[in-house]
DNA sequence: CGTTATGCCTATCGGTTTGATAGGCAATTG
DNA sequence: CAATTGCCTATCAAACCGATAGGCATAACG
């Protein structure tokens, strides 16, 4: 299961992407429309900014904007940034590979084999769907 | 990422499945061979027992055995039992469906749409691979 | 019967993560 | 200068995670 943070991040980004406006979107607007806890959302947006997904502008008429075209921000990238690796075991993670503790032999491990399949499937889906692939429907999860 | 518990559960079950012996396998043997913390493994095996995946026998020459044929114990079932739902969001879980808090409309939610695809793909893999689908290679993750 | 090997129950524990809130500082606009 | 906005720091309770310890119940074996 994804953490609440990740779901909030997705909703916030989708909202920003859909707003389509050139003017940055303030936290208060996102939080009001999507009904997300304002202060908590602040932290998340800061992470998204540090991760290079959004730009922020301070002061009056400040707020957040996507840092790159919506077509270049995939669900996979968002989730990896906020949640961590897509992989179910560290030894099949591409973005954060790590040998499993107490692993006898990676090449012949059957658990690794199936987990690699799962990871590749998941990544194929999440990395190929971007914020631009959204129809008019409303984000709500 | 899976918790350590789930990885341990998988390794223990694979070990039992492979031992192939009719005699139950004691915790101490599993823990020694797979290098898993003994007391911790106890708790996990108890969960597996309560979940109907293994049978236990007390007393001398006691231990654990698979409660059904290895071909009927899938990775999906094991992970769901120890870890929880495969789904990334509650609203696409089949085994533990729950409407997302603050969801506007489930049918049109784009997050739900993609998460459903991911879940279905993951489930297809994990539910169709069983403890019987293991070659001679050694489990190690 | 008693010894021994085993699973089972209960309790505890420190550390980390999770979700969240509060207050004040910094910057920018007008 | 006032208003609005993001940013930084601190704090918090609750849950989760991985693990350990001790003793009780049960069954096999001689």
Coordinates of C-alpha atoms in Angstrom, one line a residue, chain A residues 5-113:
Chain A
X5 CA 1.9 11.1 1.5
X6 CA 2.2 9.5 -1.9
X7 CA -1.5 9.7 -2.5
X8 CA -1.5 13.3 -1.5
X9 CA 1.5 14.0 -3.8
X10 CA -0.3 12.4 -6.7
X11 CA -3.5 14.4 -6.1
X12 CA -1.6 17.6 -5.7
X13 CA 0.4 17.1 -8.9
X14 CA -2.6 16.1 -10.9
X15 CA -4.4 19.2 -9.7
X16 CA -1.6 21.4 -10.6
X17 CA -1.2 19.8 -14.0
X18 CA -4.9 20.2 -14.7
X19 CA -5.1 23.8 -13.6
X20 CA -3.1 24.4 -16.7
X21 CA -2.6 28.0 -15.6
X22 CA 0.7 29.7 -16.1
X23 CA 0.4 31.4 -12.7
X24 CA 1.7 29.3 -9.8
X25 CA -1.0 27.5 -7.7
X26 CA -0.8 28.3 -4.0
X27 CA -0.9 25.6 -1.4
X28 CA -4.1 27.0 0.0
X29 CA -5.9 26.5 -3.3
X30 CA -4.7 22.9 -3.7
X31 CA -5.5 22.0 -0.1
X32 CA -9.0 23.5 -0.3
X33 CA -10.0 21.9 -3.5
X34 CA -8.5 18.5 -2.8
X35 CA -9.3 18.6 0.9
X36 CA -5.7 17.8 1.9
X37 CA -4.3 18.9 5.3
X38 CA -2.6 22.2 4.5
X39 CA 0.5 22.0 6.7
X40 CA 1.1 18.4 5.8
X41 CA 0.8 19.2 2.1
X42 CA 3.5 21.9 2.6
X43 CA 6.0 19.2 3.5
X44 CA 5.1 17.1 0.6
X45 CA 5.3 19.9 -1.9
X46 CA 8.7 20.7 -0.5
X47 CA 9.8 17.2 -1.2
X48 CA 8.4 17.4 -4.7
X49 CA 10.3 20.6 -5.2
X50 CA 13.6 19.2 -3.9
X51 CA 13.0 16.2 -6.2
X52 CA 12.8 18.5 -9.2
X53 CA 9.1 17.9 -10.0
X54 CA 7.8 21.3 -9.2
X55 CA 9.0 24.9 -9.0
X56 CA 8.0 27.2 -6.2
X57 CA 7.5 31.0 -6.1
X58 CA 7.4 32.9 -2.8
X59 CA 5.6 36.0 -1.9
X60 CA 2.2 37.4 -3.0
X61 CA 0.9 35.6 -6.1
X62 CA 3.4 32.8 -5.4
X63 CA 2.7 29.1 -5.4
X64 CA 3.7 25.9 -7.3
X65 CA 4.1 25.0 -10.9
X66 CA 5.3 21.8 -12.7
X67 CA 9.0 22.0 -13.2
X68 CA 8.8 20.3 -16.6
X69 CA 6.1 19.4 -19.1
X70 CA 3.4 17.1 -17.7
X71 CA 4.3 14.5 -20.3
X72 CA 7.7 14.2 -18.6
X73 CA 6.4 13.5 -15.1
X74 CA 5.5 9.9 -14.7
X75 CA 3.7 8.2 -11.9
X76 CA 6.7 6.0 -11.4
X77 CA 8.9 9.1 -10.8
X78 CA 6.5 10.6 -8.3
X79 CA 6.1 7.4 -6.3
X80 CA 9.8 6.7 -6.3
X81 CA 10.5 10.2 -5.0
X82 CA 7.9 10.1 -2.2
X83 CA 7.5 6.5 -1.4
X84 CA 10.7 4.9 -2.4
X85 CA 11.6 2.0 -4.8
X86 CA 8.8 0.3 -6.7
X87 CA 10.6 -3.1 -6.1
X88 CA 9.3 -5.4 -3.5
X89 CA 12.8 -6.6 -2.5
X90 CA 15.9 -4.4 -2.6
X91 CA 17.8 -6.8 -4.8
X92 CA 15.5 -6.1 -7.8
X93 CA 15.4 -2.4 -7.4
X94 CA 16.9 -0.4 -10.3
X95 CA 16.8 3.0 -8.6
X96 CA 18.0 1.7 -5.2
X97 CA 19.7 -1.7 -5.6
X98 CA 20.9 -3.3 -2.5
X99 CA 21.9 -6.9 -1.9
X100 CA 19.5 -8.7 0.4
X101 CA 21.0 -9.4 3.8
X102 CA 21.7 -13.1 4.2
X103 CA 21.4 -13.8 0.5
X104 CA 23.1 -17.0 -0.5
X105 CA 23.3 -16.5 -4.2
X106 CA 21.4 -13.8 -6.1
X107 CA 21.6 -15.3 -9.5
X108 CA 19.7 -18.5 -8.5
X109 CA 17.3 -17.1 -6.0
X110 CA 13.8 -18.0 -6.9
X111 CA 12.3 -15.2 -4.8
X112 CA 14.4 -12.7 -6.7
X113 CA 13.3 -14.1 -10.0

